[in-house]
GROMACS .gro file of C-alpha atoms in nm:
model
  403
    1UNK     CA    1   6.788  10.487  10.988
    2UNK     CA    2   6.922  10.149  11.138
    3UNK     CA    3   7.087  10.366  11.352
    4UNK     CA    4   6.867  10.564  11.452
    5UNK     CA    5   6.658  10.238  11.559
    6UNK     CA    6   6.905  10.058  11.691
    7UNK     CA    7   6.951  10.434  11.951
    8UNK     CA    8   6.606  10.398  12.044
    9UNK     CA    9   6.607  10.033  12.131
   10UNK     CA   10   6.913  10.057  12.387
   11UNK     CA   11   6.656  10.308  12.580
   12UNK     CA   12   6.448   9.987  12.644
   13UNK     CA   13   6.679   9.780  12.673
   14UNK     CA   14   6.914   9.999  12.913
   15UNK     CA   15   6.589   9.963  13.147
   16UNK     CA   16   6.722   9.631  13.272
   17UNK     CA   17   7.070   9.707  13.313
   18UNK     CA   18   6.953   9.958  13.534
   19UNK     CA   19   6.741   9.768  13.705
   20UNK     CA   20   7.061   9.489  13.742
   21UNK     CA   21   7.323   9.771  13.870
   22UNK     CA   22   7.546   9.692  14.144
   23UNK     CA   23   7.465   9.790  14.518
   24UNK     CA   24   7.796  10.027  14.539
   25UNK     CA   25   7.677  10.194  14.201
   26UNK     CA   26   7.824  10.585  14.246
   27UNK     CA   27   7.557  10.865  14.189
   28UNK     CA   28   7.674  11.167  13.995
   29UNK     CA   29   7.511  11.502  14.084
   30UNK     CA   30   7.494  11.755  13.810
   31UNK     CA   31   7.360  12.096  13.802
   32UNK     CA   32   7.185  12.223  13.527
   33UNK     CA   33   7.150  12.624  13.567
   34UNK     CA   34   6.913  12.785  13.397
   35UNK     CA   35   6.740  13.184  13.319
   36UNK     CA   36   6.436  13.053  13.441
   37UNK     CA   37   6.317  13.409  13.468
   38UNK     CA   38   6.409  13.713  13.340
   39UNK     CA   39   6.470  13.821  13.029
   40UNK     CA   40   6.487  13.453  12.813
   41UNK     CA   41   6.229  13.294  13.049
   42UNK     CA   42   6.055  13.220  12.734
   43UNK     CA   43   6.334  13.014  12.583
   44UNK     CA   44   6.506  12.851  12.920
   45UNK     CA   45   6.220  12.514  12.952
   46UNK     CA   46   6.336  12.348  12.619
   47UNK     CA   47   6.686  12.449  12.702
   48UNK     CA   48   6.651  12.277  13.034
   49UNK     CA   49   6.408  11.992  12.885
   50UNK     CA   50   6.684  11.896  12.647
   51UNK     CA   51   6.956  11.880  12.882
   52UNK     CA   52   6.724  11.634  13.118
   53UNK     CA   53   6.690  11.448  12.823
   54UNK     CA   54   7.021  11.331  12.779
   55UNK     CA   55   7.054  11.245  13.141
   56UNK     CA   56   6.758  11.032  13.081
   57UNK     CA   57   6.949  10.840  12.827
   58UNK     CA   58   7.244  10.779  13.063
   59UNK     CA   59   7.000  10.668  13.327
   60UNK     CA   60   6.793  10.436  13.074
   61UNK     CA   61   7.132  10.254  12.978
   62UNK     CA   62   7.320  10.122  13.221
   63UNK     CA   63   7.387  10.440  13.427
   64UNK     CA   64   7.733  10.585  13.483
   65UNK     CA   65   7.979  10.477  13.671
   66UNK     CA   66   7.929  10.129  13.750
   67UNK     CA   67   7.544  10.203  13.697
   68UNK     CA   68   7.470  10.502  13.936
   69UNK     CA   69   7.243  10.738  13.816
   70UNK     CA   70   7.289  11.117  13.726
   71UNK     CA   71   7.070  11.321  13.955
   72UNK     CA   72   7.052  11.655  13.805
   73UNK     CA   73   6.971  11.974  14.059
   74UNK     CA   74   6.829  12.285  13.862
   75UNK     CA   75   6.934  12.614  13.983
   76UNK     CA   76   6.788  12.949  13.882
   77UNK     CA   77   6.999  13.251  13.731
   78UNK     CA   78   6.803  13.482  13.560
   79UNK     CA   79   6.970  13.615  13.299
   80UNK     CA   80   7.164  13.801  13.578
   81UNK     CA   81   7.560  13.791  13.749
   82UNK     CA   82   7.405  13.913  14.044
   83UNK     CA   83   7.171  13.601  14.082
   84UNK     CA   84   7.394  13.383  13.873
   85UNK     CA   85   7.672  13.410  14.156
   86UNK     CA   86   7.457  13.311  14.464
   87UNK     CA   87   7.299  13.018  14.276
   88UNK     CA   88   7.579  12.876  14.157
   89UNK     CA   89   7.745  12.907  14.449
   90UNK     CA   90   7.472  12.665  14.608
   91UNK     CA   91   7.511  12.435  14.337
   92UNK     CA   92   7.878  12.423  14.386
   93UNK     CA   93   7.914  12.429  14.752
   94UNK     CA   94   7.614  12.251  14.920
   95UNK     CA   95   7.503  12.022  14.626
   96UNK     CA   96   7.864  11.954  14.580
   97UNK     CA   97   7.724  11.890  14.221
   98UNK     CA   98   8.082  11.782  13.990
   99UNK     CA   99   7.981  11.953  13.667
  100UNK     CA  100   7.723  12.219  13.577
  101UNK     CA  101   7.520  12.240  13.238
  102UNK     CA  102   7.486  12.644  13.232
  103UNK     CA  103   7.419  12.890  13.257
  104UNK     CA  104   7.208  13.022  12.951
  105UNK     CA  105   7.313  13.397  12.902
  106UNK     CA  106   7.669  13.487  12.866
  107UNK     CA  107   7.662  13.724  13.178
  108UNK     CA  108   7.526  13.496  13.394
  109UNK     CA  109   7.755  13.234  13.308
  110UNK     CA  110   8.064  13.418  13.353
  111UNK     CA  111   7.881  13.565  13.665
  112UNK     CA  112   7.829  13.170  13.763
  113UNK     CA  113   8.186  13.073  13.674
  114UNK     CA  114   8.374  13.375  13.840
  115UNK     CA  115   8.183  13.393  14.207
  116UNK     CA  116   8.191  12.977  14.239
  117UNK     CA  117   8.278  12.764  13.917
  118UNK     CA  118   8.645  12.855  13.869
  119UNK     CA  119   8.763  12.884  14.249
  120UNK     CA  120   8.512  12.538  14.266
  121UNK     CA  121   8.760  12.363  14.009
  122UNK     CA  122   8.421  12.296  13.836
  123UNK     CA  123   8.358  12.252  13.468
  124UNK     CA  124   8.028  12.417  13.309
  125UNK     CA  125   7.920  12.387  12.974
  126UNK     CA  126   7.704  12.670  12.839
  127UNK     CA  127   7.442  12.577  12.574
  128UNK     CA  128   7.399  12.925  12.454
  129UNK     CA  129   7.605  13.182  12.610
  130UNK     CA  130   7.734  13.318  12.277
  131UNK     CA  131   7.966  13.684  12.366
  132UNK     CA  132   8.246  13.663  12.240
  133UNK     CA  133   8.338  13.769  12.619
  134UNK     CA  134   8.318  13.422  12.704
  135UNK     CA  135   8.663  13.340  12.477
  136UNK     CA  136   8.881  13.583  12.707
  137UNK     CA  137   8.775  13.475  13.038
  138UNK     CA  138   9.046  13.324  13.263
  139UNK     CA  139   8.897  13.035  13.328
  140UNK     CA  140   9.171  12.775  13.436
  141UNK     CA  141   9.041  12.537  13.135
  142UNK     CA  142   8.684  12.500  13.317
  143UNK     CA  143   8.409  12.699  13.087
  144UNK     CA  144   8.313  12.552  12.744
  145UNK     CA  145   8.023  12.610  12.540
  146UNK     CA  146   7.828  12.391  12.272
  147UNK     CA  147   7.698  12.710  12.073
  148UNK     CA  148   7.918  12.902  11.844
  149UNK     CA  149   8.032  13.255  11.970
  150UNK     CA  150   7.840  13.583  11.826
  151UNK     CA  151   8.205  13.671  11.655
  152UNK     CA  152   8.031  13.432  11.451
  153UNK     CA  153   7.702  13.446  11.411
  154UNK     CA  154   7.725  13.891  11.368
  155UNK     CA  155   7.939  13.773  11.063
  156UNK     CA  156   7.658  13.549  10.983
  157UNK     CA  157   7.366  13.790  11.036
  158UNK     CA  158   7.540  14.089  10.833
  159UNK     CA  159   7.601  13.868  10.536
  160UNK     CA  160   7.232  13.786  10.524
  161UNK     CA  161   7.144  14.102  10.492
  162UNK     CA  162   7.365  14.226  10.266
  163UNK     CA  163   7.288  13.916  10.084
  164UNK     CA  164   6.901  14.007  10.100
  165UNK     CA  165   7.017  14.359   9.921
  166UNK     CA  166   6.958  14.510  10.296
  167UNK     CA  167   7.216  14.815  10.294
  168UNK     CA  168   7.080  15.046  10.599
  169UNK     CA  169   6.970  14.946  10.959
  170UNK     CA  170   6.906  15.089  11.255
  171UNK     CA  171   7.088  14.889  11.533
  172UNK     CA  172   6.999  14.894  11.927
  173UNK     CA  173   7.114  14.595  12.163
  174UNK     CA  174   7.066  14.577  12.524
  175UNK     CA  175   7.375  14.694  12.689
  176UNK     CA  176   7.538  14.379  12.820
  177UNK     CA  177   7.796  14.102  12.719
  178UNK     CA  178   7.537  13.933  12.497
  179UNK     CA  179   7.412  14.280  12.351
  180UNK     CA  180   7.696  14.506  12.249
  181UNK     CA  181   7.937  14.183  12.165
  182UNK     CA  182   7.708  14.088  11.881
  183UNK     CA  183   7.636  14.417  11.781
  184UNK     CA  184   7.994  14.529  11.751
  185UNK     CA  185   8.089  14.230  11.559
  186UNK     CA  186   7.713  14.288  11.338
  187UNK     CA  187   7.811  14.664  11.270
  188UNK     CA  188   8.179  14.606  11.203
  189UNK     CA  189   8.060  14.326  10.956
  190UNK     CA  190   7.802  14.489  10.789
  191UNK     CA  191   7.992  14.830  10.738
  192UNK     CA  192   8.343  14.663  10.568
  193UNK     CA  193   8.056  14.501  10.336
  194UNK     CA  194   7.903  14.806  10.226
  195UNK     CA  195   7.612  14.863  10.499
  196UNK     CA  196   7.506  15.212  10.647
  197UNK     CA  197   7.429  15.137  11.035
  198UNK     CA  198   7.263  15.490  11.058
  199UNK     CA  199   7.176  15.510  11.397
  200UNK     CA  200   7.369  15.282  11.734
  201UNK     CA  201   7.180  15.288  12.040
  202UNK     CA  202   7.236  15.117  12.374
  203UNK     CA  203   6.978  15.035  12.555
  204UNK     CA  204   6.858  14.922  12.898
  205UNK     CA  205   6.687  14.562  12.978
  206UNK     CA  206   6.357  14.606  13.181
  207UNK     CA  207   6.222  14.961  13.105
  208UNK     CA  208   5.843  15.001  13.012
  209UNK     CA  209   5.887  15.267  12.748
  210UNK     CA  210   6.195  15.276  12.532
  211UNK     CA  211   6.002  15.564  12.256
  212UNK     CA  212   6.345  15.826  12.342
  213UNK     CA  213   6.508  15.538  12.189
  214UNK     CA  214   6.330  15.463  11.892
  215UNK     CA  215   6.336  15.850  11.853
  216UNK     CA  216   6.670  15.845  11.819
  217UNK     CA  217   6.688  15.493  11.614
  218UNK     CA  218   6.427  15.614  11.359
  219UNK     CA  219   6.580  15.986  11.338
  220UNK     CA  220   6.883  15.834  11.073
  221UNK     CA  221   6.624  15.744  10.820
  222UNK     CA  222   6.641  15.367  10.739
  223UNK     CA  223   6.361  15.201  10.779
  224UNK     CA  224   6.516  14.849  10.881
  225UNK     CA  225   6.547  14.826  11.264
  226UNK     CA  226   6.804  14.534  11.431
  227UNK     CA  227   6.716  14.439  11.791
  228UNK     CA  228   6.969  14.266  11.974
  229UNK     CA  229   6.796  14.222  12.308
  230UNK     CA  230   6.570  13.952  12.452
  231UNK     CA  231   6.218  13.794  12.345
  232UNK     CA  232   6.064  13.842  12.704
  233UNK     CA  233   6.255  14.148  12.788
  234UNK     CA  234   6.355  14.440  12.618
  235UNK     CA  235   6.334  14.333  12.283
  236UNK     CA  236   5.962  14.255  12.300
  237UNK     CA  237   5.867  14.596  12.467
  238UNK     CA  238   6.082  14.780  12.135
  239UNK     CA  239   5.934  14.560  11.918
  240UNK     CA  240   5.585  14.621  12.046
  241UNK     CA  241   5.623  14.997  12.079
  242UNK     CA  242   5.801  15.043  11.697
  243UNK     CA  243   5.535  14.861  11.569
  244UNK     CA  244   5.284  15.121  11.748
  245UNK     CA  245   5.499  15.394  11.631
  246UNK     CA  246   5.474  15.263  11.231
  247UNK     CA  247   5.847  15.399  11.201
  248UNK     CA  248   6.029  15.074  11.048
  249UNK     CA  249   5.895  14.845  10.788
  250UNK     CA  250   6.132  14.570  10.871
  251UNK     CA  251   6.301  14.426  11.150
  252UNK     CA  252   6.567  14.184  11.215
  253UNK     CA  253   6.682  14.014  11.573
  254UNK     CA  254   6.934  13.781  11.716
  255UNK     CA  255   6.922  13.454  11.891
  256UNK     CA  256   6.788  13.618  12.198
  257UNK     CA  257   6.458  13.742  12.048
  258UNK     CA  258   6.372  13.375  11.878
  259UNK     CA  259   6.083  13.309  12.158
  260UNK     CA  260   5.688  13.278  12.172
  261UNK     CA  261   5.691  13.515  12.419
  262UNK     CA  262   5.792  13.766  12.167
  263UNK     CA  263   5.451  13.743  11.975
  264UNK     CA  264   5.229  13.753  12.225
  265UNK     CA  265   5.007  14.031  12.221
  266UNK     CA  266   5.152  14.142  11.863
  267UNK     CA  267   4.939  14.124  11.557
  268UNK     CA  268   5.005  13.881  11.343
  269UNK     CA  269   4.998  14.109  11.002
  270UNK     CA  270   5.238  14.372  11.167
  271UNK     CA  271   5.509  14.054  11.201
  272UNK     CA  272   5.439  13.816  10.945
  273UNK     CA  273   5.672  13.883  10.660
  274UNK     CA  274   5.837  14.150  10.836
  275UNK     CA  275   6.057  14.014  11.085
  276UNK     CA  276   6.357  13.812  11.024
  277UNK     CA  277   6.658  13.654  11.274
  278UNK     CA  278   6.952  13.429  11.337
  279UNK     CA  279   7.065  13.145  11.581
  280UNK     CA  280   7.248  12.871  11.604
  281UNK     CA  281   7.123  12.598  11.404
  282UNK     CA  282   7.160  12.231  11.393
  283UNK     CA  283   7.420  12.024  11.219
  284UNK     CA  284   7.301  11.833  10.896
  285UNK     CA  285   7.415  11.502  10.971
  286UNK     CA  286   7.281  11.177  11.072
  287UNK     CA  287   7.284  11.290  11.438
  288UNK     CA  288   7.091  11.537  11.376
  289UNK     CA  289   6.835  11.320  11.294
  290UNK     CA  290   6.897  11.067  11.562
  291UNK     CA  291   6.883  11.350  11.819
  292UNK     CA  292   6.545  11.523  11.641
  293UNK     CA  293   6.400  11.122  11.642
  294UNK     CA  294   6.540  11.090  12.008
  295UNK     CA  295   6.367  11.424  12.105
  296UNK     CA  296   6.009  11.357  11.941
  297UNK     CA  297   6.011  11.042  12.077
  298UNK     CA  298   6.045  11.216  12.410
  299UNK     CA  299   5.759  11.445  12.301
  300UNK     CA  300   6.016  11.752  12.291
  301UNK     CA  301   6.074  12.012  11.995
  302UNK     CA  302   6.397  11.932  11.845
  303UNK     CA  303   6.387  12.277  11.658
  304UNK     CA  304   6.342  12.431  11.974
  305UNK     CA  305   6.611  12.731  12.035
  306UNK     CA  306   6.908  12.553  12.240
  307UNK     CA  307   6.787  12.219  12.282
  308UNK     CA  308   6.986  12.052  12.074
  309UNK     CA  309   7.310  12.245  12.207
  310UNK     CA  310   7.179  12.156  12.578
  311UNK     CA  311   7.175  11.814  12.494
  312UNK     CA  312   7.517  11.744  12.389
  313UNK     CA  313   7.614  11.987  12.685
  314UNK     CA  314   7.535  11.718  12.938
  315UNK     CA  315   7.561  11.412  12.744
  316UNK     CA  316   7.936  11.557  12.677
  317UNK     CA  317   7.957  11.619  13.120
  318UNK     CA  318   7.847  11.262  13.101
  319UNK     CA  319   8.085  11.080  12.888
  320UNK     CA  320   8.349  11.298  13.088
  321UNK     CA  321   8.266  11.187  13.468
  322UNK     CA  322   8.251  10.849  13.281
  323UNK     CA  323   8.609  10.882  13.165
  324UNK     CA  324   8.722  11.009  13.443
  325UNK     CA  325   8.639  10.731  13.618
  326UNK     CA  326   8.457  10.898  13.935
  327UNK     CA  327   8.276  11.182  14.057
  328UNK     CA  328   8.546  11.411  14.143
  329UNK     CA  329   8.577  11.705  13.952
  330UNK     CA  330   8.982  11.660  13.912
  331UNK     CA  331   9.049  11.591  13.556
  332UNK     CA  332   8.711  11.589  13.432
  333UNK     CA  333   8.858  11.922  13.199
  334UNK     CA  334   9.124  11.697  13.050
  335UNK     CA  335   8.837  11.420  13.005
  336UNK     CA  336   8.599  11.598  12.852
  337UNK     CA  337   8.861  11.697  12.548
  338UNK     CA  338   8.901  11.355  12.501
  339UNK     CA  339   8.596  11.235  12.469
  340UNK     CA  340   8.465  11.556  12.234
  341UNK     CA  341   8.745  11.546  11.969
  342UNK     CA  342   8.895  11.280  11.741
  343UNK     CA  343   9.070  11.073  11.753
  344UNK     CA  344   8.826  10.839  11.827
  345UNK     CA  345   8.537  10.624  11.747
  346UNK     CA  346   8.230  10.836  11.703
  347UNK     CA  347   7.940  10.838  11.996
  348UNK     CA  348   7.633  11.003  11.855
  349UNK     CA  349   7.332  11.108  12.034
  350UNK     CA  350   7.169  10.835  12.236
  351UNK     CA  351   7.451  10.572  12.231
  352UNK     CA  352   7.531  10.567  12.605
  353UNK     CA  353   7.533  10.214  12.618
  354UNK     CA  354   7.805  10.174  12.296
  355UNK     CA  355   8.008  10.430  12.508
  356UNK     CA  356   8.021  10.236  12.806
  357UNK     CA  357   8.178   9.946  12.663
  358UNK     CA  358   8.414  10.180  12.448
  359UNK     CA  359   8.545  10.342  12.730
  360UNK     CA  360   8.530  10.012  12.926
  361UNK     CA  361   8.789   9.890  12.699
  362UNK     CA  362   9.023  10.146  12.663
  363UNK     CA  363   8.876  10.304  12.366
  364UNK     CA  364   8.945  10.636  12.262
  365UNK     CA  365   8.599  10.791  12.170
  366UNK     CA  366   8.465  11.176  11.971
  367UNK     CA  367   8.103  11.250  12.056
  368UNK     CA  368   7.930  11.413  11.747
  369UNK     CA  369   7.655  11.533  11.883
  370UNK     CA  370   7.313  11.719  11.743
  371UNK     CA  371   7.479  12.047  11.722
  372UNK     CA  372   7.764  11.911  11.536
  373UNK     CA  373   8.124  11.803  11.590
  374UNK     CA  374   8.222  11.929  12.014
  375UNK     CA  375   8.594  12.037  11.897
  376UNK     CA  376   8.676  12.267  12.158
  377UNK     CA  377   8.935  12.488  12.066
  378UNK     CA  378   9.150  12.591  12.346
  379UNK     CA  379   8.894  12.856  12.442
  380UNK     CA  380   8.636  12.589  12.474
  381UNK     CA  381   8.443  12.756  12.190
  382UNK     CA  382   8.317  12.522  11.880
  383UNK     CA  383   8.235  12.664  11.541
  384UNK     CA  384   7.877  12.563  11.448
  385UNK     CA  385   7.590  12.668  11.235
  386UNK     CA  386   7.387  12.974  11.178
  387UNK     CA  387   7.051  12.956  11.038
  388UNK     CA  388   6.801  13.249  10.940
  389UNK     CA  389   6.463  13.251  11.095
  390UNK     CA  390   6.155  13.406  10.940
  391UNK     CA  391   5.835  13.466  11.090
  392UNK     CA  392   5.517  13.343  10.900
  393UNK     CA  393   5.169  13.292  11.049
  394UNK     CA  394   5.244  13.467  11.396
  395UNK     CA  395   5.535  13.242  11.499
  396UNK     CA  396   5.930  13.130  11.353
  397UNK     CA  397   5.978  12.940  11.112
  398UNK     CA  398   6.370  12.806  11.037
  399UNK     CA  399   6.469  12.882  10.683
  400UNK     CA  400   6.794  12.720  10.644
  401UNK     CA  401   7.187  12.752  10.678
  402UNK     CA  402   7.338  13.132  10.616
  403UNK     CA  403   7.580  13.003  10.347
   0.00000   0.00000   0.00000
C-alpha cells in the first residue's frame, strides 16, 4: 500500500512541476479513437475515460517532454471501417496527432490503420480489438494491442463451459472480424473437448428482427444459446427476442455483449442466473490495485470493460514519445518495445514522475501496467487474463479468472 500512496501523492505534487515547466515545453497531440456509436456505444465512455486518465497523470507530473502537456483529440469510429477510415484519417493528417489510442473494435481498427495509420507511419494501440485478424495484418510494426486476442479468450470461454458440464450450444456471432474469429476459435475449442455446437449461424449487425435466425438456432435442440455480437447492437435485439420466444434456458456471450445497455428493457428474472460471459480481465498484482485506487480516486469504475486495458494503452504511447525523445512519430515503434518489456526497472500505473527521471538517466524501464505485463510479441499481441462474468440482480457481476 506504500506504493500505492506514494502514486497518489506525485499527482499533487506533479501539480507544481507543471506549473514550473519551461517556456519551450513541446506539446504532444494524441488521438484517442473511439466506437462512440454504434454497436459498443454502451461500453466506449469508460474505455475512453480510462485512457484520459492516464494522460491526466502525465499532465499532473511534470508533463512530457521537457514538461509539455499531452493534448488528446477524440475521434469517432463506430464500430465501422467505413467510418474508422475517414476519422482516422483526420486524426492523422490534420491533427498531425503522433500516436493514436484505438480504435475499440477490431474492424475499425484495422479499417483505421489500413486507410491512414500504416501509410501515416503512426503507431495505435487498441484497448480491445481482440480478432485474431489483428495478428496477420501487415502492419510495418505500427498496431499493438493491450487486450489478449479471441484465439485466446474462445479457448477460454469453451473450457468454462465444458468445465460447467455445458456439452451443447447453439452458436450465432455477428458476421465480422470480431464475430466469426471468436466463434471459430469457440467452436473449434469446444468440439476437440467433447461439445456438440448444434446449430452455426451468421448473422447481421443492425436488423430489428433476427426470429429466422433463432428459428434456425433453436431447430438443433440444445437449449444453451452463445451470442457473439454486441451489447447495443445485435446481440441485445437476439437476446431480447429469444427471451420472448422462451426457446433457450441459458445463454452465454463474449466480451462484446458485457454492457448496461444490454439489460435495458429486459426483465430482470429472465437474465438473472441465466446469462453468463467472458472478457478480458485484470491482472492480480499490485498494479492492479494501484490502477483500481488510481481510478476510484478519479471517480471511475476500475472493473469497467476496457478501462484498465485503455489505460496502459496511452500511458504505454506516453512513456514511448518520452523515450523517443520528441514528438515525431519515427522510432516511437522501436520505443515503445523498450519501454513495455524487461529488461528494465518496473513503472507501474501512476508513476510518471519515477519514469521521468529513469529515462532521464539512461535507464532502461518495463511498464507493468493494470492489465498485466505489455510484452508484445512480435505481432504486438500480449497474453492476458480471461475472467467469467455472471449476471445477478439485473446487471454483471465478475466472477473470477477461467483457470
Amino acid at each position: 500500500m506504500n506504493n500505492i500512496n506514494n502514486i497518489l501523492g506525485l499527482a499533487v505534487a506533479g501539480c507544481v512541476l507543471l506549473v514550473a515547466a519551461p517556456a519551450l515545453a513541446e506539446d504532444v497531440k494524441l488521438g484517442i479513437l473511439g466506437d462512440l456509436t454504434g454497436p459498443i456505444e454502451s461500453l466506449a465512455p469508460p474505455i475512453v475515460a480510462g485512457a484520459q486518465l492516464a494522460f491526466d497523470h502525465v499532465n499532473a507530473q511534470g508533463g512530457i517532454l521537457g514538461g509539455g502537456k499531452i493534448v488528446s483529440i477524440i475521434g469517432d469510429s463506430a464500430c465501422d471501417p467505413s467510418v474508422a477510415g475517414p476519422a482516422a484519417d483526420k486524426l492523422v493528417n490534420t491533427d498531425q496527432v503522433t500516436a493514436i489510442v484505438g480504435a475499440f473494435c477490431t474492424g475499425a481498427t484495422i479499417g483505421a490503420a489500413t486507410s491512414a495509420g500504416i501509410p501515416g507511419g503512426v503507431v495505435q494501440i487498441s484497448p480491445s480489438a481482440s480478432a485474431p485478424a489483428l495478428t496477420t495484418l501487415k502492419d510495418n510494426d505500427l498496431v499493438y494491442r493491450t487486450t489478449p486476442s479471441d484465439a485466446f479468450q474462445g479457448v477460454k470461454m469453451a473450457e468454462l463451459l465444458l468445465g460447467k458440464g455445458i456439452k451443447d450450444v447453439a452458436l450465432t456471432y455477428v458476421n465480422n472480424d470480431y464475430g466469426k474469429g471468436l466463434a471459430d476459435v469457440f467452436a473449434a475449442t469446444f468440439t476437440a473437448g467433447g461439445g456438440n455446437v448444434t446449430a452455426n449461424v451468421a448473422h447481421e449487425d443492425g436488423k430489428a428482427d433476427y426470429r429466422a435466425e433463432l428459428g434456425q438456432l433453436s431447430s438443433g435442440g440444445s437449449q444453451n444459446l452463445v451470442i457473439l455480437a454486441y451489447a447495443s447492437g445485435s446481440g441485445k435485439t437476439i437476446l431480447q427476442q429469444a427471451i420472448e420466444a422462451g426457446e433457450f434456458t441459458a445463454y452465454v456471450g463474449g466480451d462484446g455483449m458485457v454492457g448496461d445497455d444490454l439489460m435495458t428493457g429486459v426483465p430482470a428474472d429472465a437474465v438473472n442466473g441465466k446469462i453468463i460471459a467472458t472478457r478480458a480481465g485484470a491482472y492480480a498484482g499490485e498494479s492492479a490495485l494501484i490502477y483500481t485506487q488510481l481510478a476510484t480516486d478519479a471517480g471511475q469504475d476500475p472493473t469497467a470493460t476496457y478501462a484498465p486495458q485503455a489505460y496502459d494503452a496511452a500511458f504505454l504511447l506516453a512513456l514511448a514519445v518520452q523515450k523517443n525523445g520528441s514528438a515525431a512519430r519515427e522510432g516511437l515503434s522501436a520505443a515503445l518495445r523498450e519501454v513495455a518489456s524487461a529488461p528494465g526497472e518496473k513503472i507501474l500505473p501512476g508513476e510518471w514522475a519515477k519514469a521521468l527521471e529513469l529515462l532521464a538517466a539512461g535507464t532502461d524501464i518495463d511498464y507493468e501496467g493494470a492489465g498485466g505485463p505489455a510484452d508484445f510479441d512480435a505481432a504486438g499481441d500480449v497474453d492476458g487474463v480471461i475472467v467469467e462474468l455472471a449476471v445477478e440482480n439485473g446487471a454483471f457481476v465478475e466472477k473470477g479468472p477461467i483457470q
